[in-house]
C-alpha atoms as a PDB file:
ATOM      1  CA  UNK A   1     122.777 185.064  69.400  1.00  0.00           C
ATOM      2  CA  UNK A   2     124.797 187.083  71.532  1.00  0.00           C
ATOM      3  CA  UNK A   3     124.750 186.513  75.156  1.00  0.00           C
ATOM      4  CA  UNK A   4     123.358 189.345  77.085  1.00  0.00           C
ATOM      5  CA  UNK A   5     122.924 190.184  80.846  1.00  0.00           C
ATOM      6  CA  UNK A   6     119.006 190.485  81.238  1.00  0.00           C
ATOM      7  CA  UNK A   7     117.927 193.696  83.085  1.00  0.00           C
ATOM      8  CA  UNK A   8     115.469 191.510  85.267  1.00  0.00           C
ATOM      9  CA  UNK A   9     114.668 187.923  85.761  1.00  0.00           C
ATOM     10  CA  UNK A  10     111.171 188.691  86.376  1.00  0.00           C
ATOM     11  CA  UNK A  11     108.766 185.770  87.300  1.00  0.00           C
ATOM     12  CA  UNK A  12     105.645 186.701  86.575  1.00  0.00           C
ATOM     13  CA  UNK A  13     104.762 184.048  83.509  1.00  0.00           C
ATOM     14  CA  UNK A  14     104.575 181.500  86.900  1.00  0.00           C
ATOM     15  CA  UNK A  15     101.576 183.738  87.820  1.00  0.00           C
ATOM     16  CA  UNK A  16     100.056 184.235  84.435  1.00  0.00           C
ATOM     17  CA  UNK A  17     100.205 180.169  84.249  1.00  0.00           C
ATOM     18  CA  UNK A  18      98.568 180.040  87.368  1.00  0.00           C
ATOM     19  CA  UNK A  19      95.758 183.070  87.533  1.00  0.00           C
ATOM     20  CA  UNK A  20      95.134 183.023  83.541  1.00  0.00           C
ATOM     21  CA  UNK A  21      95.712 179.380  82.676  1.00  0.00           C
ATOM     22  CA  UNK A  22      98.365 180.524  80.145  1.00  0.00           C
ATOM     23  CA  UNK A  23     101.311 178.293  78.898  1.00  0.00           C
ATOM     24  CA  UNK A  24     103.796 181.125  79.014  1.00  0.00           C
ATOM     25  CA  UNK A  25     103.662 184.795  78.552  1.00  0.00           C
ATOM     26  CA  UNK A  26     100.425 185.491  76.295  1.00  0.00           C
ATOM     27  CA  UNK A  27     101.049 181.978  75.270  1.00  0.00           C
ATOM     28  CA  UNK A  28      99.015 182.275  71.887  1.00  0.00           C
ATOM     29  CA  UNK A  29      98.573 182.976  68.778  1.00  0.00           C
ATOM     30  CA  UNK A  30      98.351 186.783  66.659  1.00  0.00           C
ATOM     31  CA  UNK A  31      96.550 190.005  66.794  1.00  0.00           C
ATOM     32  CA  UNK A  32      92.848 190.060  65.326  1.00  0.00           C
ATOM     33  CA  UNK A  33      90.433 192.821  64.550  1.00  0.00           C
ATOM     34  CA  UNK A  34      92.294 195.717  62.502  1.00  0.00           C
ATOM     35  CA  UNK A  35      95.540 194.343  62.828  1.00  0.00           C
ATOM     36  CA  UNK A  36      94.846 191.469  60.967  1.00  0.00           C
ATOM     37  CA  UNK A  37      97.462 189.489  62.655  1.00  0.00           C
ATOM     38  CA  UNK A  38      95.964 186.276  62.286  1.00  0.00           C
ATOM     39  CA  UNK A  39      94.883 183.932  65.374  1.00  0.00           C
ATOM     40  CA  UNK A  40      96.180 180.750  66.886  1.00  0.00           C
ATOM     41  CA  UNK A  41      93.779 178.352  67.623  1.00  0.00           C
ATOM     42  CA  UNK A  42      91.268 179.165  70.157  1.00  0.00           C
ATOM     43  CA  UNK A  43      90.702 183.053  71.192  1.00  0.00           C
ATOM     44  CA  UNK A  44      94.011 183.536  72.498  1.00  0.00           C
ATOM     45  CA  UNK A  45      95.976 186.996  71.282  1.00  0.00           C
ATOM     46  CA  UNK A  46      99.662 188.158  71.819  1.00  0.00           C
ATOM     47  CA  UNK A  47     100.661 190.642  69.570  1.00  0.00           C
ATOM     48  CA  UNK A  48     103.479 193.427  69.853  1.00  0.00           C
ATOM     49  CA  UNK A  49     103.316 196.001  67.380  1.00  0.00           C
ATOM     50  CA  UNK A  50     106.562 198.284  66.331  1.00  0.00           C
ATOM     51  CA  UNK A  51     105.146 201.891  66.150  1.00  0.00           C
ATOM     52  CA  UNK A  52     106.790 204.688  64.191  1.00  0.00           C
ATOM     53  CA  UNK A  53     108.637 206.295  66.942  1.00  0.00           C
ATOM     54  CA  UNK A  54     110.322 203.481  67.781  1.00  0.00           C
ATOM     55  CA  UNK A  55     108.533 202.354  70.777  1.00  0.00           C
ATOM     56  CA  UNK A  56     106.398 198.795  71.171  1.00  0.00           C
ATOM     57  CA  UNK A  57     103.289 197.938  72.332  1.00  0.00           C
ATOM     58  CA  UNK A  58     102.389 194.404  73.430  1.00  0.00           C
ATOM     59  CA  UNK A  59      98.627 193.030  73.531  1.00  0.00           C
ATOM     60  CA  UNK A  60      97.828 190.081  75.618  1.00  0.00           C
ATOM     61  CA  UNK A  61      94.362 188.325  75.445  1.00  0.00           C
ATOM     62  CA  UNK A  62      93.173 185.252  77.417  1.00  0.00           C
ATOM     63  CA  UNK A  63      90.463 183.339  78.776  1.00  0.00           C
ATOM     64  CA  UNK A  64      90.007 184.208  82.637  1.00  0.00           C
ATOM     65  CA  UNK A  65      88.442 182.331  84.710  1.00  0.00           C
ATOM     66  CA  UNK A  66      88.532 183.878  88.355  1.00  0.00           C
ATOM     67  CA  UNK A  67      88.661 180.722  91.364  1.00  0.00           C
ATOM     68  CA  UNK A  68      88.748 183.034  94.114  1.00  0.00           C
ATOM     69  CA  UNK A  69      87.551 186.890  94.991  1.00  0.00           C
ATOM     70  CA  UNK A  70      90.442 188.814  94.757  1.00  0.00           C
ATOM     71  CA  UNK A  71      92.354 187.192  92.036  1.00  0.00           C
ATOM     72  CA  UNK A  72      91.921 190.149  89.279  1.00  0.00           C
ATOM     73  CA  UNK A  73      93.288 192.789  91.715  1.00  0.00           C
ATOM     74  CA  UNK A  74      96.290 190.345  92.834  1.00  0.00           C
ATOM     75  CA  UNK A  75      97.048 190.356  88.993  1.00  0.00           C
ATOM     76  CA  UNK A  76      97.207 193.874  88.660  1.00  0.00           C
ATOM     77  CA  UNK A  77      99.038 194.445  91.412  1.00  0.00           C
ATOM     78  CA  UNK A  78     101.863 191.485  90.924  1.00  0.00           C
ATOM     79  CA  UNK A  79     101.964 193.016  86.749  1.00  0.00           C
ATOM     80  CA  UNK A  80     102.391 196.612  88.252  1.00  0.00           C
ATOM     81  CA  UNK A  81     105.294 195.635  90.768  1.00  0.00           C
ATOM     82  CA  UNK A  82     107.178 193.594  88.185  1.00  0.00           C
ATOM     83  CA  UNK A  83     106.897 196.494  85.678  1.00  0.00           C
ATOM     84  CA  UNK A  84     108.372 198.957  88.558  1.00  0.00           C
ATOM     85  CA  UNK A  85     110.710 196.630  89.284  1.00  0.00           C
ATOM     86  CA  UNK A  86     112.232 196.347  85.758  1.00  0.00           C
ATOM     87  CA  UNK A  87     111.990 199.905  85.431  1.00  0.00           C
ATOM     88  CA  UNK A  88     114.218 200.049  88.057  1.00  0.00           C
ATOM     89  CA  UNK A  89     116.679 198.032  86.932  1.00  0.00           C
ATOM     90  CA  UNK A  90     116.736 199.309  83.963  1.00  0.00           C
ATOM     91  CA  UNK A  91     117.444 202.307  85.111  1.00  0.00           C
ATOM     92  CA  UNK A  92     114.650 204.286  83.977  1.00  0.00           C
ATOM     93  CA  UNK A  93     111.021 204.135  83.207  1.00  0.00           C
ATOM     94  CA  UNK A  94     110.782 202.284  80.272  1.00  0.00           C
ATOM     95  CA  UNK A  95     108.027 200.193  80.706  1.00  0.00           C
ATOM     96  CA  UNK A  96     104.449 201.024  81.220  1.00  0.00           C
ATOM     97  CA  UNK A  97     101.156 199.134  81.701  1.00  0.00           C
ATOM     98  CA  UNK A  98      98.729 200.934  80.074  1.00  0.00           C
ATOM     99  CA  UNK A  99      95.925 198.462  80.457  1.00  0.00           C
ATOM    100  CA  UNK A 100      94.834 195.100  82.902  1.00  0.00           C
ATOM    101  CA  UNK A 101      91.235 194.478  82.497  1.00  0.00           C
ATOM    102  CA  UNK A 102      88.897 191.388  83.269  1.00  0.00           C
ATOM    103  CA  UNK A 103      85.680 191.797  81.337  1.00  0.00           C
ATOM    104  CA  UNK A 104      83.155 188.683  80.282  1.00  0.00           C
ATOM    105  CA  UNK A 105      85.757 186.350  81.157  1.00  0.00           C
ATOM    106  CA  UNK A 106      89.168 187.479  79.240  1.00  0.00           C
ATOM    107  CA  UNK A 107      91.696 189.424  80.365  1.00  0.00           C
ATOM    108  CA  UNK A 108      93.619 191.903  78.360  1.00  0.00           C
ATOM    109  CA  UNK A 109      97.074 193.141  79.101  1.00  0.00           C
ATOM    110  CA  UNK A 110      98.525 195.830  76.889  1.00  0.00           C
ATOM    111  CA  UNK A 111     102.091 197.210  77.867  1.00  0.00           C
ATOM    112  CA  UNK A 112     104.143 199.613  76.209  1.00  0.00           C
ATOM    113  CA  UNK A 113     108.232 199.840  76.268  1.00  0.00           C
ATOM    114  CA  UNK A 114     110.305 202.499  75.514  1.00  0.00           C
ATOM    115  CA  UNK A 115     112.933 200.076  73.591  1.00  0.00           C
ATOM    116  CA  UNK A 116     113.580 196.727  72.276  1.00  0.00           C
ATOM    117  CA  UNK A 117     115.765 195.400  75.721  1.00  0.00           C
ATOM    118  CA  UNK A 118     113.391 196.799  78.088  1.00  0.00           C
ATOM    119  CA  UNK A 119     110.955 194.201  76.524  1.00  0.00           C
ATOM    120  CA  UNK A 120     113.009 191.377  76.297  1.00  0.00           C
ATOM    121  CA  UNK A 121     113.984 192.424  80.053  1.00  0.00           C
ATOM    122  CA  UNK A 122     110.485 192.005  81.055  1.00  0.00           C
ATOM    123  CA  UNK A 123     109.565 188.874  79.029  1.00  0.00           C
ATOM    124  CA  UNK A 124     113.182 187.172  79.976  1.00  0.00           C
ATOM    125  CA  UNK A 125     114.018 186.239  76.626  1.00  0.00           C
ATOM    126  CA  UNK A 126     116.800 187.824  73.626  1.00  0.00           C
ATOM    127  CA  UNK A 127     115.181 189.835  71.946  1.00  0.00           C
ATOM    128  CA  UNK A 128     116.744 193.412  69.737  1.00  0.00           C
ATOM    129  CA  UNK A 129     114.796 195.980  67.924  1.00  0.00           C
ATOM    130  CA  UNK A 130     116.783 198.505  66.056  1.00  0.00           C
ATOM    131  CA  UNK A 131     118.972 199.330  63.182  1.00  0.00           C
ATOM    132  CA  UNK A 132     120.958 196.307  61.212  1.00  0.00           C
ATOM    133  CA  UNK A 133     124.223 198.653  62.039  1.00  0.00           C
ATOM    134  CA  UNK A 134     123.133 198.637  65.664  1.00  0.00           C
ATOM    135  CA  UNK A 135     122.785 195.264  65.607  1.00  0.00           C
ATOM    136  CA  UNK A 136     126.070 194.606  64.702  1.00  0.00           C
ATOM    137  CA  UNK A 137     127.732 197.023  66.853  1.00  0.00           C
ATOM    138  CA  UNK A 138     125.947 195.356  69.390  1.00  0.00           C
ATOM    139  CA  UNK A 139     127.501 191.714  68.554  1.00  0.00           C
ATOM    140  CA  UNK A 140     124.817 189.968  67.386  1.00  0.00           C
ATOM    141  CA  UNK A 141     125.175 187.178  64.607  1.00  0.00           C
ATOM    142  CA  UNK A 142     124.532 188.472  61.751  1.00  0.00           C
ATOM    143  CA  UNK A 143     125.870 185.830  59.729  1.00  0.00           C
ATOM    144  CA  UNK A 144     123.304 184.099  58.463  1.00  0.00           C
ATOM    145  CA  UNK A 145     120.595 183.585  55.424  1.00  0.00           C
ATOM    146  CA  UNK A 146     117.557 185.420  55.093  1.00  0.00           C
ATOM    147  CA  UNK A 147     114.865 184.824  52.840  1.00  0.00           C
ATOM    148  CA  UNK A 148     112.523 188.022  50.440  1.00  0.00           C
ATOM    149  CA  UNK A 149     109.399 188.111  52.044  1.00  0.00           C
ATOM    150  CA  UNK A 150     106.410 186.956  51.069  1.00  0.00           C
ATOM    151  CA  UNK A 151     107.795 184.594  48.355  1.00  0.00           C
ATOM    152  CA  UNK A 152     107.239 181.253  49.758  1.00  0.00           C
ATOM    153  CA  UNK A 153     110.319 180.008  49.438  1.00  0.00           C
ATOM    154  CA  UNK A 154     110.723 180.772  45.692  1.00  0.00           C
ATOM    155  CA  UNK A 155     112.568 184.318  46.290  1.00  0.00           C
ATOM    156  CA  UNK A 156     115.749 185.532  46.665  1.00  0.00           C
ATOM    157  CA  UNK A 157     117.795 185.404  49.644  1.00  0.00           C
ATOM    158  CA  UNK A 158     120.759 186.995  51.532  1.00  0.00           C
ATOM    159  CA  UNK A 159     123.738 186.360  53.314  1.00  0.00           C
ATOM    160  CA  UNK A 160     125.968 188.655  56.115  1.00  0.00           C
ATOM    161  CA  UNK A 161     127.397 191.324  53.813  1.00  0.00           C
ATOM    162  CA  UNK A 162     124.202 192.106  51.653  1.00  0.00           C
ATOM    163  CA  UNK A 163     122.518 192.410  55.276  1.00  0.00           C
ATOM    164  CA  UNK A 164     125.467 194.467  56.288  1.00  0.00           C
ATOM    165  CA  UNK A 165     125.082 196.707  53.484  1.00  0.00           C
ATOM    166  CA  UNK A 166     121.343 197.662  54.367  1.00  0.00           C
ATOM    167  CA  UNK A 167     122.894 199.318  58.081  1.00  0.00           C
ATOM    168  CA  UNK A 168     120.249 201.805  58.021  1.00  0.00           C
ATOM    169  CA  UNK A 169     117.137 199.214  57.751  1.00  0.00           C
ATOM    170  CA  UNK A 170     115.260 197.789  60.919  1.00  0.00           C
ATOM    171  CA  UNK A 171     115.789 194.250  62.278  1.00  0.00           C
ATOM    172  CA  UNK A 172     114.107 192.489  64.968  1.00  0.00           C
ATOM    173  CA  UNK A 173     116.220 189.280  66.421  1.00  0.00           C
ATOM    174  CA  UNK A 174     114.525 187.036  68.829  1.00  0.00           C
ATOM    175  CA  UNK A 175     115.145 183.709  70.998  1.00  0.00           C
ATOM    176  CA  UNK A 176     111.035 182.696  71.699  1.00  0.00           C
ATOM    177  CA  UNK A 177     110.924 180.187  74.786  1.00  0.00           C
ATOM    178  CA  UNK A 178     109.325 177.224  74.260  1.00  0.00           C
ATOM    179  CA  UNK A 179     105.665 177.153  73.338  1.00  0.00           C
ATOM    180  CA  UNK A 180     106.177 180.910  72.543  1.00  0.00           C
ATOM    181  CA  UNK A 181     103.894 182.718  70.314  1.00  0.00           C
ATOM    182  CA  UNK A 182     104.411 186.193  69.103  1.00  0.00           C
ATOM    183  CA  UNK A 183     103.233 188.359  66.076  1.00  0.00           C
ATOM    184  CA  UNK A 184     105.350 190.741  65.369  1.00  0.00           C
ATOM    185  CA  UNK A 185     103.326 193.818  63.469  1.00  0.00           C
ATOM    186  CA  UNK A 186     106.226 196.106  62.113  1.00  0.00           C
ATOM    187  CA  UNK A 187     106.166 199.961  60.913  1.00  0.00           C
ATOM    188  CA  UNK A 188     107.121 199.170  57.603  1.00  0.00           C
ATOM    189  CA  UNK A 189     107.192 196.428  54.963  1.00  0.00           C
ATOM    190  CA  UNK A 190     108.687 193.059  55.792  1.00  0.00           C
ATOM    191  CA  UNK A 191     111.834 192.809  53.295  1.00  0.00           C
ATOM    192  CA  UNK A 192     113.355 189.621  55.038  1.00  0.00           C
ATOM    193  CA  UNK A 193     112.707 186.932  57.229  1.00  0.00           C
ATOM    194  CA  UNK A 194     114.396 184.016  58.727  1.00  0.00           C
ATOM    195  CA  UNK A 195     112.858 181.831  61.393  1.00  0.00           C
ATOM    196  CA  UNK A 196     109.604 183.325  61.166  1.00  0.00           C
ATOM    197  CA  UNK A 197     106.510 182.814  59.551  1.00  0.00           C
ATOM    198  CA  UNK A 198     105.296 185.724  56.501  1.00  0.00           C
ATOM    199  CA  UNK A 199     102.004 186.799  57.445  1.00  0.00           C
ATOM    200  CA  UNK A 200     101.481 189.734  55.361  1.00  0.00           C
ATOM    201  CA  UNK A 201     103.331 193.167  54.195  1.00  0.00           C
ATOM    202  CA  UNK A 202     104.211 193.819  57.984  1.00  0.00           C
ATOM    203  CA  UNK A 203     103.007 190.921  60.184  1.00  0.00           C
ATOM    204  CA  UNK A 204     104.988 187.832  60.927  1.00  0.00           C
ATOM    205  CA  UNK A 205     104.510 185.239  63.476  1.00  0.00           C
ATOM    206  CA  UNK A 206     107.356 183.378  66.006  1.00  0.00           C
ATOM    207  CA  UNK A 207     106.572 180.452  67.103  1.00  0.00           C
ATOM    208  CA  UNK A 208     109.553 178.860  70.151  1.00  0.00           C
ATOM    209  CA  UNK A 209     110.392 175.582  70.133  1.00  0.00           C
ATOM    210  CA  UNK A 210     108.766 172.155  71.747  1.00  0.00           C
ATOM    211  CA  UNK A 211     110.147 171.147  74.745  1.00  0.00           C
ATOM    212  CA  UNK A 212     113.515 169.933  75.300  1.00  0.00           C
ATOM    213  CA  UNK A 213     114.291 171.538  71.886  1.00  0.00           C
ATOM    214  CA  UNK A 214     116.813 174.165  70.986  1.00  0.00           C
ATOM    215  CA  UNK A 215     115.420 177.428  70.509  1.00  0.00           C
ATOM    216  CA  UNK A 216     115.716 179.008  66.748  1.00  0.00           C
ATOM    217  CA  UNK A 217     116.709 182.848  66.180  1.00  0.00           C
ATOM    218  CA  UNK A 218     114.598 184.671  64.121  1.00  0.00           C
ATOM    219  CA  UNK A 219     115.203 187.760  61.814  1.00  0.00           C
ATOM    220  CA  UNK A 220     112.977 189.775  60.700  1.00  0.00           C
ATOM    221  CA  UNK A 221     114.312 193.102  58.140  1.00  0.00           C
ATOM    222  CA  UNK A 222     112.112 196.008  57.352  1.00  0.00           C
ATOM    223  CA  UNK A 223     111.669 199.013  56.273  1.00  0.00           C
END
């Protein structure tokens, strides 16, 4: 993975741990309902979802259990100054919080971004969305084998220069900290995958590593 200078080194997963009893930003499992994402054990959600215009939206779901008066509101404010923050450092508005609510005792956080850095930015961990040919004008390791999704192992796979040659198609790359979960929902049909679990046509799941481990990159190539 290429090393890149994070737009902001935001703490906020510190707070989530604290106020929502999470083990890391939306530590849990996969989208539910009509995304069909899957779940992690217990009720736990975190799903971002690729949209068609390029832009991502990230749902957050977990048990809240409020110690003190006051503690919903400090959320909401804390999420809403980190978001500014980043925005700022990014240099435009590129993130947005487009809803914090507590209701019968989970909160749900959905945020939108504007681009694939401005939410690895926020969430302090590598993460690209774009083009395969933006990817590699951007330095990222390419070289490496993918699998044909939804084969279970059987299927073909890939190296570097067939990936190279599909410049036009969408990749997601991604670092997850430990204890990480993410499900990724895509636009378009999964075509490859490395690192990642096949869910369905266009859902995968990340999982980071334990502690103490290295962390794994994970491709994901669609249409």
């Amino acid at each position: 993975m290429k090393k890149r200078n994070k737009a902001a080194g935001l703490l906020w997963l510190p707070l989530l741990i604290a106020v929502l009893t999470l083990a890391g930003c939306g530590s849990s499992g996969d989208g539910r309902g009509e995304s069909d994402a899957g779940q992690d054990t217990g009720s736990s959600v975190n799903l971002l979802e690729i949209k068609k215009d390029g832009k991502l939206s990230n749902t957050t779901e977990e048990a809240f259990e409020a110690g003190e008066y006051g503690e919903e509101d400090a959320l909401k404010d804390y999420v809403l100054r980190n978001a500014a923050e980043c925005n700022e450092q990014l240099g435009e508005e590129q993130i947005t919080v487009k809803k914090l609510e507590v209701k019968k005792g989970t909160v749900t956080l959905v945020m939108e971004y504007e681009s694939g850095e401005a939410f690895g930015a926020f969430h302090d961990y590598p993460f690209f969305y774009g083009t395969v040919a933006q990817a590699y004008e951007e330095g990222y390791d390419l070289d490496v084998e993918l699998y044909e999704a939804g084969a279970d192992g059987g299927g073909a796979s890939i190296g570097r220069e067939q990936l190279l040659e599909m410049g036009s198609r969408n990749i997601v790359i991604a670092q997850l900290p430990p204890r990480e979960h993410l499900s990724v929902q895509t636009s378009g049909k999964i075509l490859y995958i490395s690192g990642a679990e096949y869910v369905k046509s266009n859902v995968a799941r990340l999982d980071g590593p334990e502690e103490g481990s290295s962390r794994e990159t994970a491709y994901i190539v669609f249409k």
